[in-house]
Amino acid sequence: RHPVRLVITPARPPEVYLATSMATVESDMLQVQSSRRWLAWLIAAAALAAVFIALWSSFDSMIAIWLNDSTFAHGFLIPLLSAYALWLKRAELSSAPIRPSAIAVIVLMMTAFVWLIGQIAGVQVLHQFAAAAMIGITVWSVLGNSIAFAALFPLGYLLFMVPFGDFMVPRLMEFTADFTVLALRLTGIPVYREGFFLTTSNGSFEVAEACSGARYLLASLILGTYFAWLEYDSWRRRLLFLLAAFVVPILANGIRAYLVVTVAHFSDMQYGTGPDHIIFGRVLFALFMLILFFIGVKFSDRDREQKARVEKRSSSVSSLPGLLAASILTVGIVISVASTAKSTASRSPVMVSALLPAAGPNWTKREDLELGYAPRFRGFDQALAAAYESDGTTVELHQIVYLGVRQDSELVNQQNRLFDPELWRLSTRSRGTLFVADGRAIGIEMTTLYRPGRRLRVHSYYFVGQRWTTSRILAKLFETYDLVLKRSTPNAFIAVATSLQPGQEIAADDVLKRFIVEHHDRLQLCLSGGNTSDVGCMPADVPARVQ
């Protein structure tokens, strides 16, 4: 017989069992919530992929510009920087509640309508901005307000993908020329300025588009915005740094231009006129940026010792059917709008081709074009040109005609230019007004172009739906308005050019204005294919370049 040992353990208090049970339940709930969060993010990712595919035409046009224009090559980095910013916000994103937003759906519908207008009207920058914005709005719509607020900067930063900023180039060129001339004169170097051409005693210089500093300014704003978000919590400090990021590259470019001219002047044009001035410009810009960021770090108000804390509590996640419904609704809105844009992307062009006006009183038609000038436009339906002579002065008329609005075929486009920059250089540009016979005022843009051995004076304007304007913005608005009302009229860019002798701008302007005034009514009617016997249009067999 073996002895039996009884071991009696003291009973645990009931609260211990309760705490253990609650911990087990909470752990199970966390696992369930974690699984639901992963499913929610997968649903959002699927919705984003569908939206991206539906709006591919906009993203494809962005990528094409990134590849072809080095000014906007930074576009490839924006998604990577945005993804890194999302990773930095992972603590907030992992604990924020997920619940679809009805307000975001309404905002998405409005943005999709803007995208549709941009697509139909061919306003590239409009539909590109709308497409970039809809990426963030899709996340907001499916995952809700808390997630969108936590990811506000990373999603908003995607707007920098849009190639934007060409409108700043003329003003930056003007500032660079003004700054350089002022600095040269203050340092005792005599300089003569004619538009964007500067002449010292030792050589001539041109402030070209590449010298505007637009590339440096865009790079500074893009990097400066990211830096301000990383380093500052105070909105005041962020805005002040962004102001510095805007001003510093403009001043740096002015200093660069001044130093290049100074070095070239004192070296008898041996230095500063070749690739060395490009390298110098990049080094100088990098130096200014390093100084700006170094000073910016000194004023940082971000606590670097503070670590992001991930909340251990379970955050609410909306029901999966609700998330699926929000995702399907979001994708459905985008796809329906994209389908509408595709079905209306090609509008039937006007059946009647445009004609050239016949020579008016005191003018005779010439057979040859001798100026070597033509506007550089893309996707046009007709490019008509003719030469006219009066009192020994020759004037050339160029009409770039669009008989309908189609994708990649619009009158107002950032790639359409008054002149071919490979053949001509811009000297001066201004605006004026002339009055036709019935007292109507017509705005014109007056430009002086230059190339070795020849100068031209050019007056130009847009003709959109029986309206005349020099504003690209107004021309695009007129074009969009006619599209909405389904009006089918030819639109055109008109340029009238003549040779220019030094100091004869006023005389050249008088000739060009007289030509426009005397041919205005004919020009307007002939653009709509007017009857040749009634309105004095050129016969239809006049040679015309049709694309």
Coordinates of C-alpha atoms in Angstrom, one line a residue:
R1 CA 0.0 0.0 0.0
H2 CA 1.4 3.3 -1.1
P3 CA 0.7 6.5 0.6
V4 CA -1.3 9.1 -1.3
R5 CA -0.1 12.7 -1.2
L6 CA -2.8 15.4 -1.6
V7 CA -1.7 18.8 -2.7
I8 CA -4.2 21.5 -2.0
T9 CA -3.7 24.8 -3.8
P10 CA -5.3 27.9 -2.5
A11 CA -8.3 29.1 -4.6
R12 CA -7.7 32.2 -6.8
P13 CA -9.7 35.2 -6.1
P14 CA -12.6 35.6 -8.5
E15 CA -11.2 38.9 -9.8
V16 CA -8.2 37.1 -11.1
Y17 CA -10.3 34.8 -13.2
L18 CA -12.3 37.8 -14.4
A19 CA -9.1 39.8 -15.4
T20 CA -7.7 36.7 -17.3
S21 CA -10.9 36.3 -19.2
M22 CA -11.1 39.9 -20.1
A23 CA -7.5 39.9 -21.3
T24 CA -8.3 36.9 -23.5
V25 CA -11.4 38.5 -24.9
E26 CA -9.5 41.8 -25.6
S27 CA -6.8 39.9 -27.3
D28 CA -9.3 38.1 -29.5
M29 CA -11.0 41.4 -30.3
L30 CA -7.7 43.0 -31.3
Q31 CA -7.0 40.1 -33.6
V32 CA -10.4 40.5 -35.2
Q33 CA -10.0 44.2 -35.5
S34 CA -6.6 43.8 -37.0
S35 CA -7.9 41.4 -39.6
R36 CA -10.7 43.7 -40.4
R37 CA -8.3 46.7 -40.8
W38 CA -6.2 44.7 -43.2
L39 CA -9.3 43.8 -45.2
A40 CA -10.3 47.5 -45.2
W41 CA -6.9 48.6 -46.5
L42 CA -7.1 45.9 -49.2
I43 CA -10.5 47.2 -50.3
A44 CA -9.2 50.7 -50.4
A45 CA -6.2 49.5 -52.4
A46 CA -8.4 47.8 -54.9
A47 CA -10.6 50.9 -55.2
L48 CA -7.4 53.0 -55.8
A49 CA -6.2 50.7 -58.5
A50 CA -9.6 50.9 -60.3
V51 CA -9.7 54.7 -60.1
F52 CA -6.1 54.9 -61.4
I53 CA -7.0 52.7 -64.4
A54 CA -10.1 54.6 -65.1
L55 CA -8.2 57.9 -65.1
W56 CA -5.2 56.5 -66.9
S57 CA -5.4 59.1 -69.7
S58 CA -4.6 61.9 -67.2
F59 CA -1.7 60.0 -65.5
D60 CA -0.4 59.0 -68.9
S61 CA -0.3 62.6 -70.0
M62 CA 1.6 63.5 -66.8
I63 CA 4.2 60.8 -67.4
A64 CA 4.7 61.9 -71.0
I65 CA 5.5 65.4 -69.8
W66 CA 7.9 64.1 -67.1
L67 CA 9.8 62.1 -69.8
N68 CA 9.9 64.9 -72.3
D69 CA 10.5 68.0 -70.2
S70 CA 13.3 68.0 -67.6
T71 CA 11.6 70.8 -65.8
F72 CA 9.0 68.4 -64.5
A73 CA 11.1 65.3 -64.2
H74 CA 10.6 65.6 -60.4
G75 CA 7.1 64.0 -61.0
F76 CA 8.7 60.5 -60.7
L77 CA 9.8 61.3 -57.2
I78 CA 6.5 62.6 -55.8
P79 CA 4.8 59.2 -55.4
L80 CA 7.9 57.9 -53.6
L81 CA 8.0 60.9 -51.2
S82 CA 4.3 60.6 -50.6
A83 CA 4.7 56.9 -49.8
Y84 CA 7.5 57.6 -47.3
A85 CA 5.3 60.3 -45.7
L86 CA 2.5 57.7 -45.2
W87 CA 5.0 55.3 -43.6
L88 CA 6.0 58.1 -41.1
K89 CA 2.3 58.4 -40.2
R90 CA 1.8 54.7 -39.7
A91 CA 1.2 55.1 -36.0
E92 CA -1.7 57.4 -36.5
L93 CA -3.0 55.4 -39.4
S94 CA -2.9 52.1 -37.4
S95 CA -5.1 53.5 -34.6
A96 CA -7.5 55.8 -36.5
P97 CA -11.0 54.5 -36.8
I98 CA -12.2 53.4 -40.3
R99 CA -15.6 54.5 -41.4
P100 CA -16.7 55.5 -44.9
S101 CA -17.4 59.2 -45.4
A102 CA -20.6 60.4 -47.2
I103 CA -19.2 63.9 -47.5
A104 CA -16.2 62.5 -49.4
V105 CA -18.5 60.9 -51.9
I106 CA -20.1 64.3 -52.6
V107 CA -16.6 65.9 -53.0
L108 CA -15.6 63.1 -55.3
M109 CA -18.6 63.7 -57.5
M110 CA -17.7 67.4 -57.8
T111 CA -14.1 66.6 -58.5
A112 CA -15.1 64.0 -61.1
F113 CA -17.2 66.7 -62.8
V114 CA -14.2 69.0 -62.9
W115 CA -12.2 66.2 -64.4
L116 CA -14.9 65.6 -67.0
I117 CA -14.9 69.3 -68.0
G118 CA -11.1 69.3 -68.3
Q119 CA -11.2 66.2 -70.5
I120 CA -13.9 67.4 -72.8
A121 CA -12.5 70.9 -73.1
G122 CA -8.9 69.7 -73.4
V123 CA -7.7 71.6 -70.4
Q124 CA -4.8 69.3 -69.5
V125 CA -3.8 70.9 -66.3
L126 CA -7.4 70.8 -65.0
H127 CA -8.1 67.1 -65.5
Q128 CA -4.6 66.3 -64.3
F129 CA -5.1 68.2 -61.0
A130 CA -8.6 66.5 -60.6
A131 CA -7.1 63.1 -61.3
A132 CA -4.4 63.6 -58.7
A133 CA -6.9 64.9 -56.2
M134 CA -9.3 61.9 -56.7
I135 CA -6.6 59.6 -55.5
G136 CA -6.7 61.2 -52.0
I137 CA -10.5 61.6 -52.2
T138 CA -10.9 57.9 -52.9
V139 CA -9.0 57.1 -49.7
W140 CA -11.2 59.6 -47.8
S141 CA -14.4 58.1 -49.2
V142 CA -13.6 54.5 -48.4
L143 CA -11.7 54.7 -45.2
G144 CA -13.2 57.8 -43.7
N145 CA -12.4 61.2 -42.1
S146 CA -9.9 60.0 -39.5
I147 CA -7.7 58.2 -41.9
A148 CA -7.9 61.1 -44.4
F149 CA -7.0 63.6 -41.8
A150 CA -4.0 61.5 -40.7
A151 CA -2.9 61.1 -44.3
L152 CA -3.7 64.7 -45.4
F153 CA -0.2 65.7 -46.2
P154 CA 0.9 62.5 -48.0
L155 CA -2.2 62.5 -50.1
G156 CA -2.2 66.2 -50.8
Y157 CA 1.5 66.1 -51.8
L158 CA 0.5 64.0 -54.8
L159 CA -0.8 67.3 -56.4
F160 CA 2.9 68.1 -57.1
M161 CA 2.8 65.3 -59.7
V162 CA 0.9 67.7 -62.0
P163 CA 3.3 69.6 -64.5
F164 CA 2.4 73.1 -63.6
G165 CA 4.1 76.5 -63.6
D166 CA 4.8 77.4 -67.2
F167 CA 2.8 80.6 -66.7
M168 CA 5.6 81.9 -64.4
V169 CA 8.3 81.7 -67.0
P170 CA 7.7 85.1 -68.7
R171 CA 7.6 86.9 -65.3
L172 CA 10.7 85.2 -64.0
M173 CA 12.5 86.1 -67.2
E174 CA 11.5 89.7 -66.8
F175 CA 12.7 89.7 -63.1
T176 CA 16.0 88.0 -64.1
A177 CA 16.6 90.6 -66.8
D178 CA 15.7 93.5 -64.4
F179 CA 17.9 92.2 -61.6
T180 CA 20.9 91.6 -63.9
V181 CA 20.7 95.0 -65.4
L182 CA 20.4 96.7 -62.0
A183 CA 23.2 94.7 -60.5
L184 CA 25.5 95.4 -63.5
R185 CA 24.9 99.1 -63.4
L186 CA 25.4 99.2 -59.6
T187 CA 28.8 97.6 -60.0
G188 CA 29.8 100.0 -62.7
I189 CA 29.3 97.8 -65.8
P190 CA 27.5 99.7 -68.6
V191 CA 24.8 97.6 -70.2
Y192 CA 22.2 98.2 -72.9
R193 CA 19.0 96.3 -72.7
E194 CA 16.5 95.5 -75.5
G195 CA 13.8 93.2 -74.1
F196 CA 15.6 90.1 -73.0
F197 CA 18.8 90.9 -74.8
L198 CA 21.6 92.5 -72.8
T199 CA 24.7 94.0 -74.4
T200 CA 27.9 95.1 -72.6
S201 CA 31.1 96.5 -74.2
N202 CA 32.5 92.9 -74.5
G203 CA 29.5 90.9 -75.7
S204 CA 25.8 90.2 -75.9
F205 CA 23.7 88.0 -73.7
E206 CA 20.1 86.6 -73.8
V207 CA 17.8 85.8 -70.9
A208 CA 16.2 82.7 -72.5
E209 CA 13.4 80.6 -71.1
A210 CA 16.0 78.2 -69.7
C211 CA 17.5 81.1 -67.7
S212 CA 14.1 82.0 -66.1
G213 CA 14.9 79.9 -63.0
A214 CA 11.5 78.2 -63.2
R215 CA 13.1 74.8 -62.7
Y216 CA 14.9 75.9 -59.6
L217 CA 11.8 77.5 -58.2
L218 CA 9.7 74.4 -58.7
A219 CA 12.3 72.2 -57.1
S220 CA 12.7 74.6 -54.2
L221 CA 8.9 74.7 -53.5
I222 CA 8.6 70.9 -53.8
L223 CA 11.5 70.2 -51.4
G224 CA 10.6 73.1 -49.2
T225 CA 7.0 71.9 -48.7
Y226 CA 8.2 68.5 -47.7
F227 CA 10.9 69.9 -45.4
A228 CA 8.4 72.3 -43.7
W229 CA 6.1 69.3 -43.0
L230 CA 9.0 67.3 -41.5
E231 CA 10.5 70.0 -39.4
Y232 CA 7.7 72.2 -38.1
D233 CA 4.5 71.8 -36.2
S234 CA 3.7 75.5 -36.2
W235 CA 1.8 76.7 -39.2
R236 CA 3.4 80.1 -38.9
R237 CA 6.9 78.6 -39.2
R238 CA 5.8 76.4 -42.1
L239 CA 4.4 79.4 -44.0
L240 CA 7.5 81.5 -43.3
F241 CA 9.8 78.7 -44.6
L242 CA 7.7 78.3 -47.7
L243 CA 7.9 82.0 -48.3
A244 CA 11.7 81.7 -48.1
A245 CA 11.6 78.7 -50.4
F246 CA 9.8 80.8 -52.9
V247 CA 12.0 84.0 -52.7
V248 CA 15.5 82.4 -52.3
P249 CA 15.6 80.6 -55.7
I250 CA 14.3 83.7 -57.5
L251 CA 17.1 85.8 -56.0
A252 CA 19.6 83.0 -56.5
N253 CA 18.8 82.9 -60.2
G254 CA 19.2 86.7 -60.5
I255 CA 22.6 86.4 -58.8
R256 CA 23.6 83.6 -61.0
A257 CA 22.7 85.6 -64.2
Y258 CA 24.6 88.6 -62.9
L259 CA 27.7 86.5 -62.1
V260 CA 27.6 84.8 -65.4
V261 CA 27.5 88.1 -67.3
T262 CA 30.2 89.6 -65.1
V263 CA 32.6 86.7 -65.6
A264 CA 32.0 86.6 -69.3
H265 CA 32.4 90.4 -69.6
F266 CA 35.7 90.5 -67.7
S267 CA 37.1 87.3 -69.4
D268 CA 36.4 88.7 -72.9
M269 CA 33.6 86.0 -73.4
Q270 CA 36.0 83.1 -72.7
Y271 CA 34.2 81.9 -69.6
G272 CA 30.5 81.8 -68.6
T273 CA 29.2 81.4 -72.2
G274 CA 29.3 77.6 -72.5
P275 CA 28.3 74.6 -70.5
D276 CA 30.2 76.0 -67.6
H277 CA 27.5 78.5 -66.8
I278 CA 24.9 75.7 -66.5
I279 CA 27.1 73.8 -64.1
F280 CA 27.8 76.9 -62.2
G281 CA 24.0 77.6 -61.9
R282 CA 23.3 74.1 -60.5
V283 CA 26.1 74.4 -58.0
L284 CA 25.0 77.8 -56.9
F285 CA 21.4 76.6 -56.5
A286 CA 22.5 73.6 -54.5
L287 CA 24.5 75.9 -52.2
F288 CA 21.6 78.2 -51.6
M289 CA 19.3 75.3 -50.9
L290 CA 21.8 73.8 -48.4
I291 CA 22.0 77.2 -46.6
L292 CA 18.2 77.5 -46.6
F293 CA 17.7 74.0 -45.1
F294 CA 20.6 74.5 -42.6
I295 CA 19.0 77.6 -41.3
G296 CA 15.5 75.9 -41.4
V297 CA 16.7 73.1 -39.2
K298 CA 17.9 75.6 -36.6
F299 CA 14.4 76.9 -36.2
S300 CA 12.7 73.4 -36.1
D301 CA 10.1 73.1 -33.4
R302 CA 9.7 69.3 -33.8
D303 CA 10.6 67.2 -30.7
R304 CA 13.0 64.6 -32.1
E305 CA 13.0 62.6 -28.8
Q306 CA 9.3 62.1 -28.9
K307 CA 8.5 58.8 -30.4
A308 CA 5.2 58.0 -32.1
R309 CA 3.0 55.8 -29.8
V310 CA 0.8 53.2 -31.3
E311 CA -2.4 52.9 -29.3
K312 CA -3.0 49.4 -28.1
R313 CA -6.7 49.9 -27.8
S314 CA -9.0 48.5 -30.4
S315 CA -10.1 51.2 -32.9
S316 CA -13.4 50.8 -34.6
V317 CA -13.7 49.5 -38.1
S318 CA -16.9 49.8 -40.1
S319 CA -18.6 46.7 -41.3
L320 CA -17.1 45.1 -44.3
P321 CA -20.3 45.3 -46.4
G322 CA -20.3 49.1 -45.7
L323 CA -16.7 49.4 -46.9
L324 CA -17.4 47.4 -50.0
A325 CA -20.5 49.5 -50.8
A326 CA -18.4 52.7 -50.4
S327 CA -15.7 51.3 -52.6
I328 CA -18.1 50.2 -55.3
L329 CA -19.9 53.6 -55.2
T330 CA -16.6 55.5 -55.4
V331 CA -15.3 53.4 -58.3
G332 CA -18.6 53.5 -60.1
I333 CA -18.7 57.3 -60.0
V334 CA -15.2 57.5 -61.5
I335 CA -15.8 54.9 -64.1
S336 CA -19.1 56.4 -65.2
V337 CA -17.4 59.8 -65.6
A338 CA -14.5 58.3 -67.5
S339 CA -16.9 56.5 -69.8
T340 CA -18.8 59.8 -70.5
A341 CA -15.5 61.5 -71.3
K342 CA -14.5 58.8 -73.7
S343 CA -17.8 58.9 -75.5
T344 CA -17.6 62.6 -76.0
A345 CA -13.9 62.9 -76.4
S346 CA -14.2 63.3 -80.2
R347 CA -16.7 65.9 -81.3
S348 CA -17.6 66.0 -85.0
P349 CA -15.7 68.9 -86.6
V350 CA -17.3 71.7 -88.5
M351 CA -17.9 70.5 -92.1
V352 CA -16.9 73.8 -93.7
S353 CA -13.2 74.5 -93.9
A354 CA -11.8 77.9 -93.0
L355 CA -10.6 80.3 -95.8
L356 CA -8.2 83.2 -96.0
P357 CA -9.4 86.7 -96.5
A358 CA -8.7 88.2 -99.9
A359 CA -6.6 91.4 -100.1
G360 CA -8.5 94.4 -99.0
P361 CA -8.4 98.0 -100.5
N362 CA -4.8 99.3 -100.8
W363 CA -3.4 95.8 -100.3
T364 CA -2.2 93.3 -102.9
K365 CA -1.7 89.6 -102.6
R366 CA 1.9 88.2 -102.8
E367 CA 2.8 84.7 -103.9
D368 CA 5.6 83.9 -101.5
L369 CA 6.2 83.8 -97.8
E370 CA 9.6 85.3 -97.1
L371 CA 9.7 85.9 -93.3
G372 CA 10.5 82.3 -92.3
Y373 CA 8.0 82.5 -89.5
A374 CA 5.1 80.3 -88.4
P375 CA 3.4 79.7 -85.1
R376 CA 4.2 76.3 -83.6
F377 CA 0.9 74.5 -82.7
R378 CA -0.1 70.9 -82.4
G379 CA -3.2 68.9 -83.5
F380 CA -4.6 71.6 -85.7
D381 CA -7.0 71.0 -88.6
Q382 CA -5.7 73.7 -90.9
A383 CA -2.7 76.0 -91.0
L384 CA -3.4 78.8 -93.5
A385 CA -0.8 81.4 -94.5
A386 CA -0.7 84.3 -97.0
A387 CA 1.4 87.4 -97.7
Y388 CA 0.0 90.8 -98.4
E389 CA 1.7 94.1 -99.5
S390 CA 0.9 97.7 -99.1
D391 CA 3.2 100.7 -99.8
G392 CA 6.2 98.5 -100.1
T393 CA 5.6 96.8 -96.8
T394 CA 4.9 93.0 -96.6
V395 CA 2.6 91.5 -94.0
E396 CA 2.1 87.8 -93.4
L397 CA -1.1 86.4 -92.0
H398 CA -1.1 83.0 -90.3
Q399 CA -4.3 81.2 -89.2
I400 CA -4.0 78.0 -87.1
V401 CA -7.6 76.6 -87.3
Y402 CA -9.3 74.0 -85.1
L403 CA -12.6 72.8 -86.6
G404 CA -13.5 70.8 -83.5
V405 CA -12.3 70.0 -80.0
R406 CA -10.8 66.6 -79.5
Q407 CA -8.3 65.0 -77.1
D408 CA -4.8 66.3 -77.8
S409 CA -6.3 68.7 -80.3
E410 CA -7.2 72.0 -78.6
L411 CA -6.5 75.6 -79.4
V412 CA -5.2 76.5 -76.0
N413 CA -2.5 74.0 -74.9
Q414 CA 0.8 74.6 -73.0
Q415 CA 2.7 73.1 -75.9
N416 CA 1.3 75.6 -78.4
R417 CA 3.5 78.6 -78.9
L418 CA 3.6 81.8 -80.8
F419 CA 6.9 80.9 -82.4
D420 CA 9.3 78.0 -82.7
P421 CA 12.0 78.5 -80.0
E422 CA 14.5 76.6 -82.0
L423 CA 14.3 79.3 -84.7
W424 CA 13.4 82.4 -82.9
R425 CA 14.0 84.2 -79.6
L426 CA 11.6 86.4 -77.7
S427 CA 12.8 90.0 -77.3
T428 CA 9.8 92.0 -76.1
R429 CA 6.1 91.3 -75.4
S430 CA 3.3 93.7 -74.5
R431 CA -0.4 94.2 -75.1
G432 CA -2.4 96.8 -76.9
T433 CA -5.8 97.6 -78.2
L434 CA -7.1 98.6 -81.6
F435 CA -10.6 99.7 -82.8
V436 CA -12.3 98.4 -85.9
A437 CA -14.7 100.3 -88.1
D438 CA -17.8 99.9 -85.9
G439 CA -15.9 101.1 -82.8
R440 CA -15.4 97.6 -81.3
A441 CA -12.2 97.2 -79.3
I442 CA -9.9 94.3 -80.1
G443 CA -7.1 93.3 -77.8
I444 CA -3.8 92.2 -79.4
E445 CA -0.5 90.9 -78.1
M446 CA 2.5 92.7 -79.6
T447 CA 5.7 90.7 -79.7
T448 CA 9.2 91.3 -81.1
L449 CA 11.1 88.1 -82.2
Y450 CA 14.8 87.9 -83.0
R451 CA 17.2 85.6 -84.8
P452 CA 20.6 86.4 -86.4
G453 CA 20.0 88.7 -89.3
R454 CA 16.3 89.3 -88.8
R455 CA 13.7 90.8 -86.5
L456 CA 10.0 90.5 -86.6
R457 CA 7.1 92.3 -85.1
V458 CA 4.1 90.1 -84.5
H459 CA 0.5 90.9 -83.5
S460 CA -1.6 87.9 -82.3
Y461 CA -4.9 87.0 -80.7
Y462 CA -7.4 84.1 -80.3
F463 CA -10.7 83.8 -82.2
V464 CA -13.1 81.5 -80.3
G465 CA -16.8 81.3 -81.2
Q466 CA -17.0 84.8 -82.7
R467 CA -15.0 86.3 -79.8
W468 CA -11.6 87.8 -79.8
T469 CA -9.1 87.7 -76.9
T470 CA -5.4 87.7 -76.1
S471 CA -5.9 85.8 -72.9
R472 CA -5.3 82.0 -73.0
I473 CA -7.5 81.6 -69.9
L474 CA -10.5 83.4 -71.5
A475 CA -10.0 81.6 -74.8
K476 CA -10.2 78.3 -72.9
L477 CA -13.2 79.4 -71.0
F478 CA -15.0 80.5 -74.2
E479 CA -14.1 77.1 -75.8
T480 CA -15.5 75.2 -72.8
Y481 CA -18.6 77.3 -72.7
D482 CA -19.3 76.5 -76.4
L483 CA -18.7 72.8 -75.7
V484 CA -21.2 72.8 -72.9
L485 CA -23.8 74.5 -75.1
K486 CA -22.8 72.2 -78.0
R487 CA -22.0 75.1 -80.3
S488 CA -20.0 74.0 -83.3
T489 CA -17.8 76.9 -84.5
P490 CA -14.2 77.0 -85.8
N491 CA -11.6 78.4 -83.4
A492 CA -8.3 79.9 -84.5
F493 CA -5.1 81.5 -83.5
I494 CA -4.3 84.5 -85.6
A495 CA -0.8 85.9 -86.0
V496 CA 0.1 88.9 -88.3
A497 CA 3.9 89.5 -88.8
T498 CA 6.2 91.9 -90.6
S499 CA 9.9 92.6 -90.7
L500 CA 11.2 95.0 -88.1
Q501 CA 14.1 97.5 -88.4
P502 CA 15.8 98.7 -85.2
G503 CA 13.9 101.6 -83.7
Q504 CA 10.9 101.2 -86.0
E505 CA 8.5 99.4 -83.7
I506 CA 5.9 102.2 -83.9
A507 CA 5.9 102.1 -87.7
A508 CA 5.6 98.3 -87.7
D509 CA 2.7 98.4 -85.2
D510 CA 0.9 100.9 -87.3
V511 CA 1.1 98.7 -90.4
L512 CA 0.0 95.6 -88.6
K513 CA -2.9 97.4 -86.9
R514 CA -4.1 98.9 -90.2
F515 CA -4.0 95.4 -91.8
I516 CA -6.1 93.9 -88.9
V517 CA -8.6 96.7 -89.0
E518 CA -9.1 96.6 -92.7
H519 CA -9.4 92.8 -92.8
H520 CA -11.2 92.1 -89.5
D521 CA -14.7 91.5 -90.9
R522 CA -13.4 89.4 -93.8
L523 CA -11.2 87.4 -91.5
Q524 CA -14.0 86.6 -89.1
L525 CA -16.4 85.5 -91.9
C526 CA -13.7 83.5 -93.8
L527 CA -12.8 81.5 -90.8
S528 CA -16.4 80.1 -90.9
G529 CA -16.0 79.3 -94.6
G530 CA -17.8 82.3 -96.0
N531 CA -18.9 82.7 -99.6
T532 CA -15.9 83.8 -101.7
S533 CA -18.0 86.1 -103.9
D534 CA -19.8 87.8 -101.1
V535 CA -17.2 88.4 -98.4
G536 CA -13.9 88.4 -100.3
C537 CA -12.4 85.1 -99.2
M538 CA -9.6 83.4 -101.0
P539 CA -10.8 80.7 -103.3
A540 CA -10.8 77.2 -101.8
D541 CA -7.9 76.1 -104.0
V542 CA -5.4 78.4 -102.2
P543 CA -2.6 76.1 -100.9
A544 CA -3.2 75.3 -97.2
R545 CA -1.3 73.0 -94.9
V546 CA -3.8 70.6 -93.4
Q547 CA -2.8 68.3 -90.6

